[in-house]
């Protein structure tokens, strides 16, 4: 039965005490890891900002050659952390060491169209539809030999975790999802919303135009910074924090993936036939039975559903947490300890 979890954070301090050792591990990569030649990790942030990752790894997985960071013991329970738009793996730069210190094998991949992730074929469609991103995650798990993992994310990443948990529950040990149940469909995207709700999606309509595509291509960093400010109005981030993430938007497929994602939602762009069956299953609004914790920041300025609207979508072990203190949309980066604690707790349900 669903419940609101006003959790006691004090017990998590015991895990946080090991963070320094885990951070050192994360900066250099886990024992025995091989860094990809010619694919250096993101440049480190200037002193005073959040920690950054060491050299990334690369692996062929399905349609992609995926860039990812890894930390923690190779034999530990796997956790896959999934970022959203317009963010990148650095949303988890402080979450990952906390999870590694608790014994987890932590995988933080760049989504298609971000960072060092590339399509393996120049002929591949630059497709941003939800089921395609979910298939990317399953393919990554297969490539890394991960049979089952806890999936955790926000924004696009939360939606991707939702889809994997709904369609392939045998691959998902547990899930943490910021803003809850985010599975939708093209038909749902065609339904008009009240004017105030439509206003929150202003960028979706901008992206529906060729002027919007050109504008995002030309001003992608300015655009991303504006979204950060609107989605997390009480989060004070410095230029170094933003710049290390903004580098991920230089990916040659970034604009195409973002534009296709939002046009597909409105039915203005076609998906690939290979995903038709998956999208039909998702359009039915499947329940998610794996152990789940949903989260929301008390100052999330991005469009998001009310928790009461989706609680029944989680008929298994489930809790909802509201994180106070002016926490916005980028919850893992704004409240890393609370997010990491939810991942650990969900895995123990």
Tab-separated table of C-alpha atoms in Angstrom:
chain	number	residue	atom	x	y	z
A	1	UNK	CA	0.000	0.000	0.000
A	2	UNK	CA	1.269	3.463	-0.845
A	3	UNK	CA	2.375	5.711	1.954
A	4	UNK	CA	4.031	9.071	2.443
A	5	UNK	CA	7.442	8.458	3.964
A	6	UNK	CA	8.706	11.204	6.276
A	7	UNK	CA	11.968	9.327	6.606
A	8	UNK	CA	14.585	9.736	9.256
A	9	UNK	CA	17.718	10.932	7.492
A	10	UNK	CA	19.973	10.540	10.491
A	11	UNK	CA	20.746	6.899	9.831
A	12	UNK	CA	22.113	7.872	6.441
A	13	UNK	CA	24.884	9.876	8.071
A	14	UNK	CA	26.562	6.596	8.923
A	15	UNK	CA	26.827	5.857	5.214
A	16	UNK	CA	27.849	9.423	4.411
A	17	UNK	CA	30.831	9.085	6.741
A	18	UNK	CA	32.415	6.821	4.142
A	19	UNK	CA	31.884	9.302	1.322
A	20	UNK	CA	35.448	10.602	1.181
A	21	UNK	CA	36.903	7.157	0.517
A	22	UNK	CA	34.239	6.465	-2.056
A	23	UNK	CA	34.840	9.788	-3.758
A	24	UNK	CA	38.542	8.973	-4.131
A	25	UNK	CA	37.555	5.663	-5.723
A	26	UNK	CA	35.124	7.383	-8.042
A	27	UNK	CA	37.588	9.989	-9.197
A	28	UNK	CA	40.026	7.304	-10.362
A	29	UNK	CA	37.550	4.591	-11.398
A	30	UNK	CA	36.785	1.282	-9.747
A	31	UNK	CA	39.441	-1.360	-9.266
A	32	UNK	CA	40.287	-3.199	-12.451
A	33	UNK	CA	38.330	-0.748	-14.626
A	34	UNK	CA	39.594	0.095	-18.076
A	35	UNK	CA	39.238	3.646	-19.321
A	36	UNK	CA	38.500	4.183	-22.970
A	37	UNK	CA	41.455	5.324	-25.007
A	38	UNK	CA	40.892	8.727	-26.554
A	39	UNK	CA	37.682	9.367	-24.566
A	40	UNK	CA	38.667	11.497	-21.588
A	41	UNK	CA	36.094	12.307	-18.951
A	42	UNK	CA	34.537	15.727	-18.502
A	43	UNK	CA	36.945	18.433	-17.417
A	44	UNK	CA	36.875	18.882	-13.649
A	45	UNK	CA	34.949	21.736	-12.105
A	46	UNK	CA	36.815	24.595	-10.501
A	47	UNK	CA	37.408	24.414	-6.729
A	48	UNK	CA	34.321	25.082	-4.662
A	49	UNK	CA	31.908	23.281	-6.958
A	50	UNK	CA	30.631	19.719	-6.825
A	51	UNK	CA	33.082	16.909	-7.503
A	52	UNK	CA	33.477	15.631	-11.034
A	53	UNK	CA	34.109	12.201	-12.539
A	54	UNK	CA	37.387	10.719	-13.604
A	55	UNK	CA	37.984	9.186	-17.057
A	56	UNK	CA	34.882	7.729	-18.628
A	57	UNK	CA	34.473	4.280	-20.105
A	58	UNK	CA	32.929	3.439	-23.472
A	59	UNK	CA	31.058	0.308	-24.459
A	60	UNK	CA	29.089	-0.838	-27.501
A	61	UNK	CA	25.502	-1.439	-26.429
A	62	UNK	CA	22.756	-1.928	-28.979
A	63	UNK	CA	22.631	1.020	-31.361
A	64	UNK	CA	25.065	3.065	-29.316
A	65	UNK	CA	28.603	3.349	-28.130
A	66	UNK	CA	27.785	4.524	-24.618
A	67	UNK	CA	29.948	6.776	-22.498
A	68	UNK	CA	29.534	6.131	-18.800
A	69	UNK	CA	31.103	6.560	-15.388
A	70	UNK	CA	31.413	3.651	-12.990
A	71	UNK	CA	32.204	3.333	-9.296
A	72	UNK	CA	31.995	0.845	-6.476
A	73	UNK	CA	32.792	-2.860	-6.241
A	74	UNK	CA	32.273	-4.821	-9.447
A	75	UNK	CA	30.380	-7.492	-7.540
A	76	UNK	CA	28.093	-5.123	-5.670
A	77	UNK	CA	24.377	-4.764	-6.365
A	78	UNK	CA	24.026	-2.680	-9.504
A	79	UNK	CA	22.498	0.789	-9.628
A	80	UNK	CA	21.957	2.668	-12.891
A	81	UNK	CA	21.499	6.442	-12.576
A	82	UNK	CA	19.685	8.119	-15.472
A	83	UNK	CA	19.795	11.855	-16.160
A	84	UNK	CA	17.306	14.043	-17.999
A	85	UNK	CA	17.153	17.123	-20.215
A	86	UNK	CA	18.907	19.539	-20.181
A	87	UNK	CA	21.234	17.876	-17.686
A	88	UNK	CA	23.897	15.186	-17.790
A	89	UNK	CA	25.749	12.640	-15.666
A	90	UNK	CA	26.984	15.346	-13.282
A	91	UNK	CA	23.560	15.462	-11.683
A	92	UNK	CA	24.831	12.323	-9.908
A	93	UNK	CA	28.408	13.412	-9.191
A	94	UNK	CA	27.725	13.474	-5.433
A	95	UNK	CA	25.143	10.670	-5.388
A	96	UNK	CA	27.443	8.084	-6.945
A	97	UNK	CA	30.163	8.146	-4.244
A	98	UNK	CA	27.524	7.777	-1.553
A	99	UNK	CA	26.142	4.681	-3.229
A	100	UNK	CA	29.617	3.305	-3.918
A	101	UNK	CA	30.478	3.702	-0.247
A	102	UNK	CA	27.427	1.599	0.585
A	103	UNK	CA	28.762	-1.226	-1.588
A	104	UNK	CA	26.877	-0.654	-4.824
A	105	UNK	CA	28.221	-0.945	-8.340
A	106	UNK	CA	27.182	2.411	-9.792
A	107	UNK	CA	26.739	3.027	-13.529
A	108	UNK	CA	26.042	6.566	-14.771
A	109	UNK	CA	25.548	6.659	-18.571
A	110	UNK	CA	25.195	9.541	-20.945
A	111	UNK	CA	21.865	9.212	-22.749
A	112	UNK	CA	21.804	9.147	-26.542
A	113	UNK	CA	22.610	12.634	-27.785
A	114	UNK	CA	24.717	13.603	-24.754
A	115	UNK	CA	28.391	13.653	-23.883
A	116	UNK	CA	30.546	10.898	-25.349
A	117	UNK	CA	27.656	8.587	-26.300
A	118	UNK	CA	27.501	8.101	-30.066
A	119	UNK	CA	25.414	6.136	-32.557
A	120	UNK	CA	27.374	3.221	-33.956
A	121	UNK	CA	25.924	3.784	-37.430
A	122	UNK	CA	25.676	7.057	-39.321
A	123	UNK	CA	22.452	5.681	-40.825
A	124	UNK	CA	20.658	5.249	-37.492
A	125	UNK	CA	17.600	7.451	-36.957
A	126	UNK	CA	18.211	10.108	-34.333
A	127	UNK	CA	15.156	8.978	-32.423
A	128	UNK	CA	14.200	10.482	-29.072
A	129	UNK	CA	10.973	8.556	-28.426
A	130	UNK	CA	10.633	7.128	-24.894
A	131	UNK	CA	10.741	3.426	-25.735
A	132	UNK	CA	13.983	3.886	-27.682
A	133	UNK	CA	15.726	5.355	-24.650
A	134	UNK	CA	14.407	2.516	-22.509
A	135	UNK	CA	15.792	-0.022	-24.956
A	136	UNK	CA	19.144	1.765	-24.718
A	137	UNK	CA	19.164	1.078	-20.975
A	138	UNK	CA	18.363	-2.604	-21.396
A	139	UNK	CA	21.054	-2.895	-24.082
A	140	UNK	CA	23.573	-1.257	-21.741
A	141	UNK	CA	22.695	-3.719	-18.983
A	142	UNK	CA	23.194	-6.590	-21.414
A	143	UNK	CA	26.541	-5.228	-22.577
A	144	UNK	CA	27.770	-4.830	-18.990
A	145	UNK	CA	26.514	-8.247	-17.925
A	146	UNK	CA	24.014	-6.777	-15.463
A	147	UNK	CA	21.004	-9.037	-15.104
A	148	UNK	CA	19.124	-6.874	-12.617
A	149	UNK	CA	19.628	-3.357	-11.280
A	150	UNK	CA	18.016	-0.638	-9.251
A	151	UNK	CA	17.101	2.144	-11.679
A	152	UNK	CA	16.949	5.714	-10.470
A	153	UNK	CA	16.478	8.970	-12.323
A	154	UNK	CA	14.720	12.251	-12.921
A	155	UNK	CA	13.116	13.944	-15.915
A	156	UNK	CA	13.816	11.825	-19.034
A	157	UNK	CA	15.750	9.470	-16.786
A	158	UNK	CA	12.786	8.876	-14.483
A	159	UNK	CA	10.540	8.191	-17.456
A	160	UNK	CA	13.100	5.744	-18.841
A	161	UNK	CA	13.314	3.967	-15.477
A	162	UNK	CA	9.499	3.804	-15.389
A	163	UNK	CA	9.371	2.155	-18.798
A	164	UNK	CA	12.016	-0.453	-18.035
A	165	UNK	CA	10.336	-1.271	-14.715
A	166	UNK	CA	6.928	-1.586	-16.387
A	167	UNK	CA	7.930	-3.600	-19.456
A	168	UNK	CA	10.856	-5.600	-18.085
A	169	UNK	CA	10.248	-5.913	-14.322
A	170	UNK	CA	12.550	-8.941	-14.203
A	171	UNK	CA	15.467	-6.571	-14.983
A	172	UNK	CA	14.564	-4.042	-12.297
A	173	UNK	CA	15.277	-4.789	-8.634
A	174	UNK	CA	13.794	-1.490	-7.464
A	175	UNK	CA	13.194	2.027	-8.739
A	176	UNK	CA	13.537	5.612	-7.585
A	177	UNK	CA	11.630	8.095	-9.716
A	178	UNK	CA	11.559	11.854	-9.274
A	179	UNK	CA	8.053	13.134	-10.080
A	180	UNK	CA	6.636	9.632	-9.993
A	181	UNK	CA	4.858	7.967	-12.891
A	182	UNK	CA	5.829	9.568	-16.186
A	183	UNK	CA	4.781	6.997	-18.777
A	184	UNK	CA	2.742	8.607	-21.541
A	185	UNK	CA	1.806	8.204	-25.192
A	186	UNK	CA	1.307	10.210	-28.347
A	187	UNK	CA	-2.463	10.066	-27.868
A	188	UNK	CA	-2.114	11.443	-24.349
A	189	UNK	CA	0.175	14.167	-25.675
A	190	UNK	CA	-2.537	15.336	-28.067
A	191	UNK	CA	-4.997	16.049	-25.254
A	192	UNK	CA	-5.245	19.802	-24.556
A	193	UNK	CA	-4.385	20.966	-21.048
A	194	UNK	CA	-5.729	24.016	-19.172
A	195	UNK	CA	-3.970	27.192	-20.343
A	196	UNK	CA	-1.808	27.558	-17.232
A	197	UNK	CA	-0.559	23.980	-17.632
A	198	UNK	CA	0.116	24.526	-21.332
A	199	UNK	CA	2.202	27.585	-20.436
A	200	UNK	CA	4.579	25.377	-18.452
A	201	UNK	CA	5.312	23.445	-21.648
A	202	UNK	CA	6.217	26.544	-23.678
A	203	UNK	CA	9.482	25.034	-24.924
A	204	UNK	CA	7.653	22.017	-26.341
A	205	UNK	CA	5.708	24.280	-28.675
A	206	UNK	CA	8.844	26.254	-29.527
A	207	UNK	CA	10.586	23.023	-30.533
A	208	UNK	CA	7.647	22.160	-32.796
A	209	UNK	CA	8.793	24.894	-35.187
A	210	UNK	CA	11.852	25.039	-37.423
A	211	UNK	CA	12.615	28.408	-35.857
A	212	UNK	CA	12.665	26.657	-32.496
A	213	UNK	CA	15.020	23.981	-33.752
A	214	UNK	CA	17.395	26.592	-35.133
A	215	UNK	CA	17.109	28.622	-31.945
A	216	UNK	CA	17.924	25.663	-29.726
A	217	UNK	CA	20.851	24.712	-31.928
A	218	UNK	CA	22.249	28.241	-31.818
A	219	UNK	CA	21.531	29.032	-28.166
A	220	UNK	CA	21.545	25.594	-26.550
A	221	UNK	CA	23.621	26.687	-23.525
A	222	UNK	CA	21.551	29.801	-22.891
A	223	UNK	CA	18.429	27.698	-23.306
A	224	UNK	CA	19.621	25.065	-20.841
A	225	UNK	CA	20.590	27.645	-18.234
A	226	UNK	CA	17.137	29.221	-18.493
A	227	UNK	CA	15.491	25.822	-17.975
A	228	UNK	CA	17.686	25.189	-14.927
A	229	UNK	CA	16.608	28.517	-13.439
A	230	UNK	CA	12.909	27.956	-14.125
A	231	UNK	CA	12.881	24.326	-13.000
A	232	UNK	CA	14.901	24.942	-9.825
A	233	UNK	CA	14.170	28.557	-8.851
A	234	UNK	CA	15.837	28.272	-5.429
A	235	UNK	CA	18.955	26.403	-6.530
A	236	UNK	CA	22.041	28.597	-6.653
A	237	UNK	CA	24.555	27.080	-9.047
A	238	UNK	CA	27.755	28.710	-10.268
A	239	UNK	CA	29.151	28.968	-13.784
A	240	UNK	CA	31.577	26.083	-13.301
A	241	UNK	CA	28.766	23.745	-12.256
A	242	UNK	CA	26.726	24.674	-15.301
A	243	UNK	CA	29.650	24.637	-17.735
A	244	UNK	CA	30.758	21.106	-16.929
A	245	UNK	CA	27.247	19.837	-17.794
A	246	UNK	CA	26.777	22.122	-20.796
A	247	UNK	CA	29.766	20.467	-22.474
A	248	UNK	CA	27.560	17.372	-22.898
A	249	UNK	CA	25.274	19.322	-25.236
A	250	UNK	CA	28.049	19.611	-27.824
A	251	UNK	CA	27.245	16.049	-28.895
A	252	UNK	CA	26.529	16.110	-32.663
A	253	UNK	CA	23.212	14.295	-32.165
A	254	UNK	CA	21.992	16.362	-29.225
A	255	UNK	CA	19.721	18.796	-31.030
A	256	UNK	CA	18.191	16.104	-33.233
A	257	UNK	CA	17.384	13.872	-30.255
A	258	UNK	CA	15.864	16.679	-28.181
A	259	UNK	CA	13.735	18.035	-31.015
A	260	UNK	CA	12.506	14.590	-32.010
A	261	UNK	CA	11.594	13.762	-28.406
A	262	UNK	CA	9.281	16.733	-28.033
A	263	UNK	CA	7.848	16.598	-31.533
A	264	UNK	CA	7.088	12.895	-31.088
A	265	UNK	CA	5.164	13.690	-27.909
A	266	UNK	CA	2.849	15.972	-29.870
A	267	UNK	CA	2.477	13.548	-32.757
A	268	UNK	CA	4.433	15.858	-35.053
A	269	UNK	CA	7.217	13.355	-35.714
A	270	UNK	CA	6.958	9.659	-36.411
A	271	UNK	CA	8.623	7.015	-34.310
A	272	UNK	CA	10.316	3.894	-35.616
A	273	UNK	CA	8.153	0.858	-36.428
A	274	UNK	CA	10.495	-1.313	-34.359
A	275	UNK	CA	9.110	0.345	-31.229
A	276	UNK	CA	5.412	0.288	-32.156
A	277	UNK	CA	4.562	-2.707	-29.989
A	278	UNK	CA	6.319	-1.225	-26.977
A	279	UNK	CA	4.539	2.105	-27.410
A	280	UNK	CA	1.173	0.327	-27.606
A	281	UNK	CA	1.881	-1.388	-24.312
A	282	UNK	CA	2.929	1.892	-22.741
A	283	UNK	CA	-0.175	3.684	-24.030
A	284	UNK	CA	-2.239	1.365	-21.814
A	285	UNK	CA	-0.634	2.925	-18.745
A	286	UNK	CA	0.847	-0.248	-17.211
A	287	UNK	CA	1.319	-0.458	-13.461
A	288	UNK	CA	4.794	-0.758	-11.982
A	289	UNK	CA	5.069	-3.596	-9.497
A	290	UNK	CA	8.755	-3.389	-8.527
A	291	UNK	CA	9.607	-1.775	-5.141
A	292	UNK	CA	9.499	1.965	-5.734
A	293	UNK	CA	10.183	5.255	-4.017
A	294	UNK	CA	8.916	8.359	-5.766
A	295	UNK	CA	10.312	11.752	-4.839
A	296	UNK	CA	9.516	15.409	-5.282
A	297	UNK	CA	11.342	18.572	-4.376
A	298	UNK	CA	9.279	21.163	-2.562
A	299	UNK	CA	10.317	23.838	-5.095
A	300	UNK	CA	10.081	21.952	-8.402
A	301	UNK	CA	9.326	24.567	-11.034
A	302	UNK	CA	9.082	22.111	-13.934
A	303	UNK	CA	5.787	20.556	-15.064
A	304	UNK	CA	5.081	17.536	-12.874
A	305	UNK	CA	2.046	15.534	-11.761
A	306	UNK	CA	0.604	15.600	-8.274
A	307	UNK	CA	1.691	12.576	-6.240
A	308	UNK	CA	-1.905	11.627	-5.526
A	309	UNK	CA	-2.562	11.225	-9.237
A	310	UNK	CA	-0.123	8.350	-9.688
A	311	UNK	CA	0.073	6.497	-6.352
A	312	UNK	CA	-2.176	3.689	-7.617
A	313	UNK	CA	0.272	2.998	-10.424
A	314	UNK	CA	2.577	1.421	-7.822
A	315	UNK	CA	0.631	-1.493	-6.283
A	316	UNK	CA	3.732	-3.115	-4.783
A	317	UNK	CA	6.015	-1.852	-2.027
A	318	UNK	CA	5.907	1.902	-2.399
A	319	UNK	CA	6.639	5.164	-0.626
A	320	UNK	CA	6.596	8.819	-1.621
A	321	UNK	CA	9.037	11.384	-0.247
A	322	UNK	CA	8.890	15.163	-0.419
A	323	UNK	CA	12.303	16.773	0.023
A	324	UNK	CA	12.138	20.149	1.730
A	325	UNK	CA	14.536	23.062	1.660
A	326	UNK	CA	13.864	24.706	-1.687
A	327	UNK	CA	14.737	21.613	-3.756
A	328	UNK	CA	13.826	21.878	-7.415
A	329	UNK	CA	13.641	19.636	-10.461
A	330	UNK	CA	17.266	18.471	-10.488
A	331	UNK	CA	16.757	16.665	-7.204
A	332	UNK	CA	19.829	14.365	-7.276
A	333	UNK	CA	22.196	17.304	-7.646
A	334	UNK	CA	20.328	19.597	-5.280
A	335	UNK	CA	19.732	16.975	-2.568
A	336	UNK	CA	22.238	14.164	-3.238
A	337	UNK	CA	22.070	12.562	0.199
A	338	UNK	CA	18.288	12.317	0.137
A	339	UNK	CA	18.396	10.811	-3.351
A	340	UNK	CA	21.101	8.293	-2.491
A	341	UNK	CA	19.261	7.302	0.656
A	342	UNK	CA	16.115	6.625	-1.373
A	343	UNK	CA	18.092	4.381	-3.734
A	344	UNK	CA	19.480	2.382	-0.819
A	345	UNK	CA	16.107	2.146	0.915
A	346	UNK	CA	14.264	1.090	-2.233
A	347	UNK	CA	16.730	-1.728	-2.719
A	348	UNK	CA	15.985	-2.930	0.811
A	349	UNK	CA	12.174	-2.966	0.440
